[in-house]
XYZ file of N, CA, C and O in Angstrom:
680
model
N 6.581 14.856 -4.809
C 5.985 14.029 -5.825
C 4.649 14.641 -6.238
O 3.871 15.097 -5.421
N 4.368 14.636 -7.514
C 3.137 15.215 -8.034
C 1.941 14.353 -7.653
O 2.036 13.154 -7.499
N 0.808 14.998 -7.504
C -0.427 14.293 -7.152
C -1.515 14.674 -8.153
O -1.394 15.619 -8.892
N -2.590 13.902 -8.118
C -3.734 14.279 -8.936
C -3.940 13.402 -10.149
O -4.720 13.744 -11.021
N -3.273 12.284 -10.239
C -3.541 11.370 -11.347
C -2.547 11.515 -12.478
O -1.566 12.263 -12.393
N -2.803 10.820 -13.571
C -1.861 10.829 -14.686
C -1.848 12.177 -15.405
O -2.848 12.876 -15.464
N -0.708 12.514 -15.926
C -0.575 13.761 -16.680
C -1.135 13.552 -18.079
O -0.959 12.502 -18.693
N -1.814 14.540 -18.571
C -2.333 14.426 -19.930
C -1.161 14.443 -20.901
O -0.199 15.186 -20.742
N -1.229 13.586 -21.883
C -0.174 13.514 -22.881
C 1.008 12.663 -22.459
O 1.951 12.501 -23.219
N 0.977 12.118 -21.228
C 2.084 11.289 -20.770
C 1.929 9.878 -21.311
O 0.837 9.400 -21.566
N 3.020 9.218 -21.499
C 2.988 7.830 -21.961
C 3.131 7.718 -23.464
O 3.231 8.708 -24.195
N 3.156 6.488 -23.915
C 3.333 6.214 -25.328
C 2.039 6.465 -26.090
O 0.963 6.126 -25.630
N 2.147 7.043 -27.261
C 0.977 7.337 -28.091
C 0.447 6.050 -28.706
O 1.213 5.169 -29.098
N -0.865 5.938 -28.791
C -1.488 4.765 -29.382
C -1.352 4.811 -30.898
O -1.492 5.852 -31.522
N -1.091 3.623 -31.471
C -1.052 3.526 -32.920
C -2.463 3.496 -33.465
O -3.379 2.984 -32.821
N -2.630 3.990 -34.653
C -3.912 3.953 -35.325
C -4.242 2.490 -35.673
O -3.376 1.762 -36.171
N -5.488 2.028 -35.428
C -5.835 0.652 -35.767
C -5.619 0.307 -37.242
O -5.279 -0.830 -37.578
N -5.782 1.278 -38.129
C -5.551 1.023 -39.558
C -4.077 0.705 -39.815
O -3.745 -0.163 -40.634
N -3.172 1.398 -39.107
C -1.740 1.131 -39.247
C -1.401 -0.256 -38.708
O -0.622 -0.998 -39.315
N -2.006 -0.630 -37.577
C -1.791 -1.964 -37.033
C -2.283 -3.033 -38.003
O -1.660 -4.082 -38.153
N -3.414 -2.753 -38.643
C -3.978 -3.694 -39.617
C -3.008 -3.886 -40.779
O -2.773 -5.004 -41.229
N -2.413 -2.794 -41.237
C -1.473 -2.865 -42.362
C -0.194 -3.607 -41.964
O 0.393 -4.326 -42.780
N 0.249 -3.454 -40.726
C 1.460 -4.116 -40.256
C 1.223 -5.569 -39.864
O 2.170 -6.320 -39.670
N -0.048 -5.945 -39.713
C -0.368 -7.310 -39.320
C -0.279 -7.540 -37.822
O -0.204 -8.680 -37.371
N -0.291 -6.475 -37.034
C -0.195 -6.605 -35.574
C -1.506 -6.279 -34.877
O -1.549 -6.194 -33.658
N -2.576 -6.107 -35.633
C -3.868 -5.751 -35.045
C -4.455 -6.934 -34.285
O -4.466 -8.056 -34.776
N -4.917 -6.672 -33.060
C -5.609 -7.684 -32.256
C -6.910 -7.071 -31.761
O -6.891 -6.061 -31.046
N -8.014 -7.685 -32.121
C -9.329 -7.145 -31.764
C -9.544 -7.141 -30.254
O -10.206 -6.249 -29.721
N -8.973 -8.124 -29.541
C -9.185 -8.187 -28.094
C -8.503 -7.043 -27.352
O -8.872 -6.716 -26.231
N -7.528 -6.401 -27.976
C -6.843 -5.275 -27.336
C -7.400 -3.926 -27.762
O -6.964 -2.897 -27.283
N -8.366 -3.940 -28.635
C -8.908 -2.698 -29.162
C -10.286 -2.413 -28.585
O -11.099 -1.764 -29.216
N -10.576 -2.904 -27.385
C -11.868 -2.675 -26.753
C -11.926 -1.255 -26.202
O -10.913 -0.666 -25.847
N -13.120 -0.737 -26.130
C -13.307 0.581 -25.551
C -13.087 0.503 -24.045
O -13.259 -0.549 -23.426
N -12.755 1.626 -23.424
C -12.380 1.643 -22.019
C -13.546 1.238 -21.122
O -13.412 0.395 -20.256
N -14.713 1.797 -21.308
C -15.848 1.501 -20.437
C -16.817 0.520 -21.065
O -17.981 0.482 -20.705
N -16.360 -0.276 -21.982
C -17.220 -1.240 -22.646
C -17.538 -2.386 -21.681
O -16.665 -2.883 -20.976
N -18.788 -2.795 -21.660
C -19.192 -3.884 -20.770
C -18.656 -5.203 -21.288
O -18.631 -5.454 -22.488
N -18.237 -6.067 -20.351
C -17.784 -7.402 -20.729
C -19.013 -8.278 -20.933
O -20.049 -8.058 -20.316
N -18.922 -9.275 -21.810
C -20.087 -10.134 -22.021
C -20.360 -10.993 -20.790
O -19.447 -11.547 -20.188
N -21.621 -11.058 -20.404
C -22.000 -11.855 -19.256
C -22.179 -13.303 -19.680
O -22.493 -13.589 -20.828
N -21.968 -14.206 -18.743
C -22.134 -15.617 -19.041
C -21.493 -16.458 -17.966
O -20.859 -15.958 -17.034
N -21.651 -17.776 -18.089
C -21.085 -18.666 -17.064
C -19.564 -18.718 -17.137
O -18.970 -18.527 -18.190
N -18.946 -18.987 -15.989
C -17.489 -19.099 -15.910
C -17.097 -20.563 -15.869
O -17.785 -21.375 -15.261
N -15.982 -20.884 -16.484
C -15.416 -22.225 -16.448
C -14.154 -22.177 -15.613
O -13.288 -21.326 -15.827
N -14.046 -23.110 -14.677
C -12.889 -23.136 -13.787
C -11.624 -23.458 -14.573
O -11.632 -24.320 -15.449
N -10.514 -22.764 -14.293
C -9.239 -23.093 -14.945
C -8.826 -24.534 -14.633
O -9.121 -25.061 -13.563
N -8.147 -25.152 -15.565
C -7.804 -26.566 -15.434
C -6.802 -26.855 -14.324
O -6.752 -27.965 -13.810
N -5.984 -25.885 -13.944
C -4.947 -26.132 -12.946
C -5.466 -26.188 -11.518
O -4.721 -26.540 -10.606
N -6.740 -25.878 -11.285
C -7.277 -25.872 -9.926
C -7.521 -27.288 -9.421
O -7.935 -28.167 -10.168
N -7.290 -27.490 -8.126
C -7.568 -28.779 -7.493
C -9.077 -28.895 -7.258
O -9.837 -27.948 -7.492
N -9.504 -30.030 -6.753
C -10.933 -30.239 -6.498
C -11.456 -29.282 -5.430
O -12.571 -28.771 -5.543
N -10.656 -29.037 -4.403
C -11.080 -28.115 -3.345
C -11.204 -26.705 -3.904
O -12.181 -26.000 -3.645
N -10.222 -26.286 -4.688
C -10.261 -24.944 -5.284
C -11.420 -24.831 -6.276
O -12.036 -23.768 -6.395
N -11.737 -25.912 -6.984
C -12.887 -25.885 -7.900
C -14.190 -25.669 -7.132
O -15.108 -25.015 -7.621
N -14.267 -26.221 -5.921
C -15.444 -25.977 -5.081
C -15.559 -24.513 -4.696
O -16.658 -23.932 -4.752
N -14.431 -23.904 -4.315
C -14.429 -22.467 -4.009
C -14.798 -21.667 -5.258
O -15.557 -20.699 -5.177
N -14.261 -22.078 -6.409
C -14.547 -21.391 -7.667
C -16.041 -21.429 -7.955
O -16.639 -20.419 -8.332
N -16.651 -22.595 -7.790
C -18.086 -22.741 -8.071
C -18.915 -21.847 -7.148
O -19.899 -21.236 -7.585
N -18.504 -21.747 -5.884
C -19.227 -20.898 -4.933
C -19.143 -19.432 -5.344
O -20.156 -18.724 -5.377
N -17.936 -18.968 -5.659
C -17.746 -17.564 -6.034
C -18.452 -17.267 -7.356
O -19.109 -16.234 -7.507
N -18.337 -18.181 -8.317
C -19.006 -17.987 -9.604
C -20.521 -17.931 -9.422
O -21.205 -17.147 -10.091
N -21.052 -18.739 -8.493
C -22.488 -18.703 -8.204
C -22.919 -17.366 -7.627
O -23.973 -16.838 -7.988
N -22.104 -16.819 -6.729
C -22.415 -15.506 -6.149
C -22.420 -14.437 -7.239
O -23.333 -13.611 -7.317
N -21.400 -14.452 -8.092
C -21.337 -13.463 -9.170
C -22.494 -13.638 -10.153
O -23.012 -12.655 -10.688
N -22.912 -14.870 -10.381
C -24.034 -15.111 -11.288
C -25.338 -14.587 -10.689
O -26.157 -14.003 -11.400
N -25.516 -14.778 -9.384
C -26.709 -14.247 -8.721
C -26.744 -12.722 -8.799
O -27.818 -12.134 -8.911
N -25.570 -12.105 -8.738
C -25.487 -10.646 -8.804
C -25.497 -10.136 -10.241
O -25.357 -8.950 -10.468
N -25.615 -11.055 -11.197
C -25.610 -10.730 -12.627
C -24.320 -10.023 -13.029
O -24.318 -9.070 -13.788
N -23.183 -10.519 -12.472
C -21.870 -9.968 -12.794
C -20.909 -11.046 -13.255
O -19.708 -10.852 -13.313
N -21.426 -12.222 -13.594
C -20.591 -13.340 -14.013
C -20.187 -13.181 -15.473
O -21.018 -12.913 -16.328
N -18.893 -13.337 -15.736
C -18.377 -13.227 -17.099
C -17.200 -14.173 -17.270
O -16.381 -14.314 -16.356
N -17.085 -14.809 -18.434
C -15.924 -15.671 -18.677
C -14.594 -14.920 -18.597
O -13.560 -15.522 -18.346
N -14.627 -13.609 -18.778
C -13.405 -12.803 -18.706
C -12.814 -12.787 -17.301
O -11.643 -12.506 -17.125
N -13.630 -13.063 -16.280
C -13.176 -13.003 -14.897
C -12.749 -14.370 -14.362
O -12.395 -14.487 -13.192
N -12.788 -15.414 -15.170
C -12.554 -16.771 -14.687
C -11.169 -16.937 -14.062
O -11.038 -17.572 -13.014
N -10.135 -16.399 -14.673
C -8.780 -16.539 -14.121
C -8.649 -15.807 -12.789
O -7.984 -16.272 -11.876
N -9.280 -14.657 -12.684
C -9.223 -13.871 -11.450
C -9.941 -14.613 -10.322
O -9.443 -14.684 -9.202
N -11.108 -15.160 -10.631
C -11.862 -15.931 -9.638
C -11.086 -17.205 -9.288
O -11.067 -17.628 -8.132
N -10.424 -17.800 -10.270
C -9.593 -18.976 -10.021
C -8.452 -18.671 -9.069
O -8.105 -19.493 -8.211
N -7.850 -17.491 -9.190
C -6.778 -17.085 -8.284
C -7.301 -16.937 -6.859
O -6.658 -17.374 -5.900
N -8.490 -16.345 -6.713
C -9.093 -16.228 -5.390
C -9.401 -17.611 -4.813
O -9.141 -17.874 -3.636
N -9.917 -18.516 -5.634
C -10.223 -19.876 -5.176
C -8.953 -20.585 -4.717
O -8.950 -21.280 -3.695
N -7.872 -20.400 -5.446
C -6.593 -21.005 -5.071
C -6.096 -20.462 -3.735
O -5.618 -21.201 -2.875
N -6.231 -19.152 -3.540
C -5.796 -18.543 -2.281
C -6.656 -19.020 -1.111
O -6.145 -19.251 -0.018
N -7.964 -19.190 -1.326
C -8.830 -19.692 -0.263
C -8.453 -21.122 0.117
O -8.489 -21.494 1.295
N -8.071 -21.921 -0.874
C -7.611 -23.280 -0.593
C -6.316 -23.241 0.223
O -6.142 -23.997 1.181
N -5.402 -22.343 -0.136
C -4.140 -22.228 0.595
C -4.375 -21.767 2.029
O -3.695 -22.239 2.957
N -5.326 -20.872 2.240
C -5.638 -20.414 3.598
C -6.060 -21.598 4.458
O -5.592 -21.762 5.588
N -6.927 -22.438 3.927
C -7.378 -23.616 4.683
C -6.214 -24.566 4.958
O -6.102 -25.126 6.063
N -5.344 -24.738 3.985
C -4.205 -25.638 4.140
C -3.231 -25.117 5.205
O -2.799 -25.860 6.089
N -2.882 -23.840 5.139
C -1.957 -23.268 6.116
C -2.572 -23.285 7.515
O -1.873 -23.516 8.500
N -3.865 -23.023 7.603
C -4.529 -23.035 8.904
C -4.502 -24.435 9.500
O -4.301 -24.601 10.703
N -4.658 -25.459 8.669
C -4.587 -26.842 9.156
C -3.190 -27.167 9.680
O -3.042 -27.830 10.719
N -2.149 -26.694 8.986
C -0.774 -26.922 9.443
C -0.546 -26.248 10.787
O 0.035 -26.840 11.709
N -1.031 -25.026 10.937
C -0.855 -24.294 12.195
C -1.634 -24.970 13.316
O -1.153 -25.065 14.449
N -2.836 -25.467 13.013
C -3.621 -26.163 14.039
C -2.919 -27.422 14.524
O -2.981 -27.761 15.700
N -2.249 -28.117 13.613
C -1.571 -29.365 13.996
C -0.227 -29.104 14.675
O 0.115 -29.765 15.652
N 0.545 -28.161 14.162
C 1.918 -27.973 14.634
C 2.102 -26.773 15.551
O 3.155 -26.627 16.162
N 1.122 -25.896 15.638
C 1.227 -24.709 16.477
C 1.812 -23.528 15.725
O 2.309 -23.660 14.604
N 1.747 -22.367 16.351
C 2.217 -21.122 15.724
C 3.722 -20.921 15.844
O 4.291 -20.106 15.139
N 4.347 -21.631 16.769
C 5.782 -21.446 17.004
C 6.491 -22.796 17.019
O 5.870 -23.848 17.142
N 7.800 -22.737 16.881
C 8.644 -23.913 17.072
C 9.904 -23.464 17.796
O 10.240 -22.283 17.820
N 10.585 -24.413 18.414
C 11.757 -24.111 19.224
C 13.010 -24.628 18.538
O 13.023 -25.737 18.015
N 14.047 -23.792 18.513
C 15.346 -24.220 17.998
C 16.350 -24.198 19.139
O 16.271 -23.357 20.036
N 17.262 -25.142 19.106
C 18.310 -25.197 20.125
C 19.661 -25.156 19.434
O 19.863 -25.814 18.421
N 20.547 -24.370 19.985
C 21.910 -24.345 19.479
C 22.870 -24.392 20.667
O 22.611 -23.798 21.712
N 23.942 -25.119 20.488
C 24.933 -25.294 21.547
C 26.056 -24.288 21.322
O 26.599 -24.178 20.224
N 26.385 -23.562 22.344
C 27.488 -22.600 22.283
C 28.695 -23.252 22.955
O 28.627 -23.664 24.115
N 29.779 -23.353 22.200
C 30.984 -24.013 22.713
C 32.121 -23.014 22.880
O 32.142 -21.964 22.240
N 33.058 -23.367 23.721
C 34.251 -22.541 23.912
C 35.322 -22.994 22.929
O 35.134 -23.950 22.181
N 36.480 -22.335 22.956
C 37.563 -22.663 22.035
C 38.101 -24.074 22.243
O 38.537 -24.726 21.299
N 38.074 -24.540 23.462
C 38.607 -25.872 23.723
C 37.591 -26.983 23.434
O 37.884 -28.161 23.598
N 36.374 -26.621 23.002
C 35.382 -27.612 22.606
C 34.393 -27.979 23.675
O 33.486 -28.768 23.430
N 34.494 -27.390 24.857
C 33.528 -27.714 25.903
C 32.262 -26.858 25.728
O 32.306 -25.749 25.215
N 31.154 -27.416 26.166
C 29.859 -26.729 26.046
C 29.766 -25.668 27.125
O 29.927 -25.942 28.305
N 29.495 -24.418 26.694
C 29.378 -23.345 27.673
C 27.920 -22.953 27.909
O 27.577 -22.519 28.998
N 27.085 -23.096 26.895
C 25.681 -22.709 27.060
C 24.828 -23.393 26.005
O 25.318 -23.822 24.952
N 23.552 -23.464 26.294
C 22.569 -23.996 25.363
C 21.595 -22.858 25.051
O 20.935 -22.346 25.957
N 21.562 -22.452 23.814
C 20.728 -21.329 23.419
C 19.420 -21.875 22.843
O 19.430 -22.633 21.875
N 18.294 -21.493 23.441
C 16.975 -21.940 22.994
C 16.207 -20.717 22.489
O 16.103 -19.702 23.176
N 15.691 -20.849 21.269
C 14.937 -19.740 20.666
C 13.582 -20.230 20.201
O 13.463 -21.302 19.625
N 12.559 -19.424 20.449
C 11.226 -19.697 19.914
C 11.054 -18.841 18.675
O 11.326 -17.644 18.682
N 10.606 -19.478 17.619
C 10.415 -18.768 16.359
C 9.002 -19.016 15.849
O 8.391 -20.021 16.168
N 8.533 -18.092 15.017
C 7.220 -18.263 14.388
C 7.307 -19.359 13.329
O 8.313 -19.476 12.622
N 6.269 -20.151 13.251
C 6.213 -21.213 12.242
C 6.131 -20.544 10.864
O 5.442 -19.534 10.697
N 6.830 -21.062 9.854
C 6.766 -20.457 8.518
C 5.354 -20.387 7.945
O 5.029 -19.483 7.170
N 4.487 -21.315 8.338
C 3.113 -21.305 7.833
C 2.345 -20.076 8.302
O 1.387 -19.656 7.652
N 2.769 -19.465 9.414
C 2.104 -18.262 9.919
C 2.280 -17.118 8.916
O 1.317 -16.421 8.575
N 3.484 -16.928 8.431
C 3.742 -15.866 7.445
C 3.043 -16.171 6.126
O 2.490 -15.268 5.477
N 3.049 -17.441 5.724
C 2.378 -17.810 4.471
C 0.869 -17.618 4.589
O 0.214 -17.159 3.641
N 0.303 -17.934 5.753
C -1.123 -17.722 5.979
C -1.461 -16.239 5.926
O -2.456 -15.838 5.308
N -0.632 -15.421 6.544
C -0.855 -13.978 6.533
C -0.847 -13.435 5.108
O -1.727 -12.656 4.729
N 0.127 -13.862 4.310
C 0.209 -13.384 2.920
C -0.993 -13.849 2.112
O -1.566 -13.070 1.330
N -1.410 -15.087 2.302
C -2.559 -15.608 1.558
C -3.840 -14.881 1.955
O -4.682 -14.576 1.098
N -3.993 -14.581 3.242
C -5.188 -13.874 3.695
C -5.235 -12.446 3.162
O -6.286 -11.957 2.741
N -4.092 -11.788 3.148
C -4.049 -10.424 2.607
C -4.369 -10.408 1.112
O -5.103 -9.550 0.629
N -3.821 -11.369 0.390
C -4.071 -11.437 -1.042
C -5.537 -11.767 -1.318
O -6.151 -11.176 -2.210
N -6.104 -12.691 -0.554
C -7.518 -13.040 -0.728
C -8.412 -11.844 -0.423
O -9.377 -11.587 -1.137
N -8.075 -11.094 0.626
C -8.862 -9.909 0.965
C -8.789 -8.881 -0.162
O -9.788 -8.253 -0.522
N -7.620 -8.716 -0.735
C -7.453 -7.789 -1.847
C -8.277 -8.231 -3.054
O -8.947 -7.419 -3.703
N -8.235 -9.528 -3.358
C -9.003 -10.041 -4.489
C -10.503 -9.914 -4.255
O -11.256 -9.594 -5.181
N -10.950 -10.152 -3.029
C -12.371 -9.978 -2.711
C -12.794 -8.526 -2.932
O -13.884 -8.261 -3.448
N -11.931 -7.600 -2.554
C -12.230 -6.186 -2.777
C -12.272 -5.833 -4.249
O -13.132 -5.068 -4.703
N -11.337 -6.385 -5.034
C -11.313 -6.100 -6.467
C -12.556 -6.628 -7.167
O -13.045 -6.029 -8.112
N -13.060 -7.773 -6.693
C -14.255 -8.356 -7.302
C -15.535 -7.843 -6.657
O -16.625 -8.285 -7.000
N -15.375 -6.907 -5.721
C -16.493 -6.292 -5.011
C -17.348 -7.349 -4.320
O -18.567 -7.355 -4.443
N -16.715 -8.247 -3.597
C -17.414 -9.300 -2.870
C -17.291 -9.142 -1.360
O -17.616 -10.058 -0.624
N -16.813 -7.994 -0.896
C -16.722 -7.757 0.537
C -17.896 -6.879 0.982
O -18.592 -6.296 0.152
N -18.167 -6.762 2.277
C -19.344 -6.015 2.735
C -19.382 -4.556 2.298
O -20.444 -4.058 1.922
N -18.259 -3.856 2.334
C -18.297 -2.441 1.942
C -18.605 -2.288 0.462
O -19.327 -1.387 0.050
N -18.084 -3.196 -0.366
C -18.382 -3.139 -1.788
C -19.834 -3.517 -2.049
O -20.466 -2.980 -2.966
N -20.377 -4.426 -1.246
C -21.782 -4.807 -1.404
C -22.692 -3.609 -1.152
O -23.708 -3.435 -1.834
N -22.323 -2.773 -0.192
C -23.111 -1.566 0.064
C -23.039 -0.612 -1.116
O -24.015 0.034 -1.479
N -21.855 -0.509 -1.733
C -21.711 0.358 -2.904
C -22.558 -0.155 -4.058
O -23.164 0.616 -4.784
N -22.580 -1.489 -4.231
C -23.390 -2.071 -5.301
C -24.874 -1.857 -5.048
O -25.641 -1.598 -5.972
N -25.293 -1.969 -3.784
C -26.701 -1.852 -3.447
C -27.209 -0.424 -3.603
O -28.307 -0.200 -4.097
N -26.404 0.561 -3.202
C -26.862 1.948 -3.231
C -26.536 2.652 -4.529
O -27.147 3.650 -4.850
N -25.580 2.145 -5.270
C -25.180 2.822 -6.501
C -24.353 4.054 -6.194
O -23.888 4.256 -5.082
N -24.201 4.907 -7.184
C -23.426 6.127 -6.992
C -24.245 7.143 -6.209
O -25.458 7.252 -6.366
N -23.578 7.904 -5.367
C -24.258 8.929 -4.590
C -24.637 10.089 -5.504
O -23.884 10.490 -6.383
N -25.825 10.615 -5.252
C -26.281 11.770 -6.013
C -25.619 13.026 -5.450
O -25.535 13.200 -4.238
N -25.159 13.884 -6.330
C -24.520 15.124 -5.906
C -25.613 16.155 -5.680
O -26.410 16.436 -6.572
N -25.667 16.667 -4.455
C -26.678 17.682 -4.140
C -26.168 19.049 -4.588
O -24.992 19.345 -4.514
N -27.103 19.862 -5.022
C -26.730 21.209 -5.439
C -26.450 22.040 -4.195
O -27.159 21.965 -3.197
N -25.408 22.856 -4.287
C -25.020 23.716 -3.173
C -25.853 24.993 -3.250
O -25.744 25.750 -4.227
N -26.687 25.282 -2.239
C -27.520 26.502 -2.306
C -26.696 27.783 -2.209
O -27.145 28.850 -2.609
N -25.448 27.668 -1.742
C -24.607 28.858 -1.600
C -23.601 28.986 -2.735
O -22.637 29.735 -2.630
N -23.807 28.250 -3.812
C -22.836 28.231 -4.895
C -22.674 29.588 -5.576
O -21.613 29.980 -6.008
N -23.734 30.366 -5.649
C -23.689 31.657 -6.350
C -23.009 32.767 -5.563
O -22.695 33.819 -6.110
N -22.775 32.556 -4.285
C -22.185 33.633 -3.467
C -20.719 33.695 -3.564
O -19.963 32.891 -3.626
């Protein structure tokens, strides 16, 4: 498999904005420059969030506002993280009440209908897998929004300066 990023010239060619305008398919929101800054401002929580998730949303939005990185464009993404944080708390509560495992029993019978054995199996509670998935997704979202400790260090120090190699001419 090839490495090193996308191939130049690969993919579909972009239409000229003037042609899109003539066809009536031009959308200004899709014609933004690649490294253009998003407008900063307060975020509004999506309507589908519960009260608990809205609390998580407000906390995350406050952190982003303090870091001067709050934008209405990120509201849905922050809402998804808030929803996942609510689910983590919910799944953890289920596990605390019911435990990490449950036991199933099955009766093994012979051909004549008599019981020959009782099979007992311990299985992981379904909430354990759901909690794991929610935690992984939340961790991924925290990384994307640069709200984890390693990203905080990157934000604090900025880009590393490239030192000149004194042996470059040799």
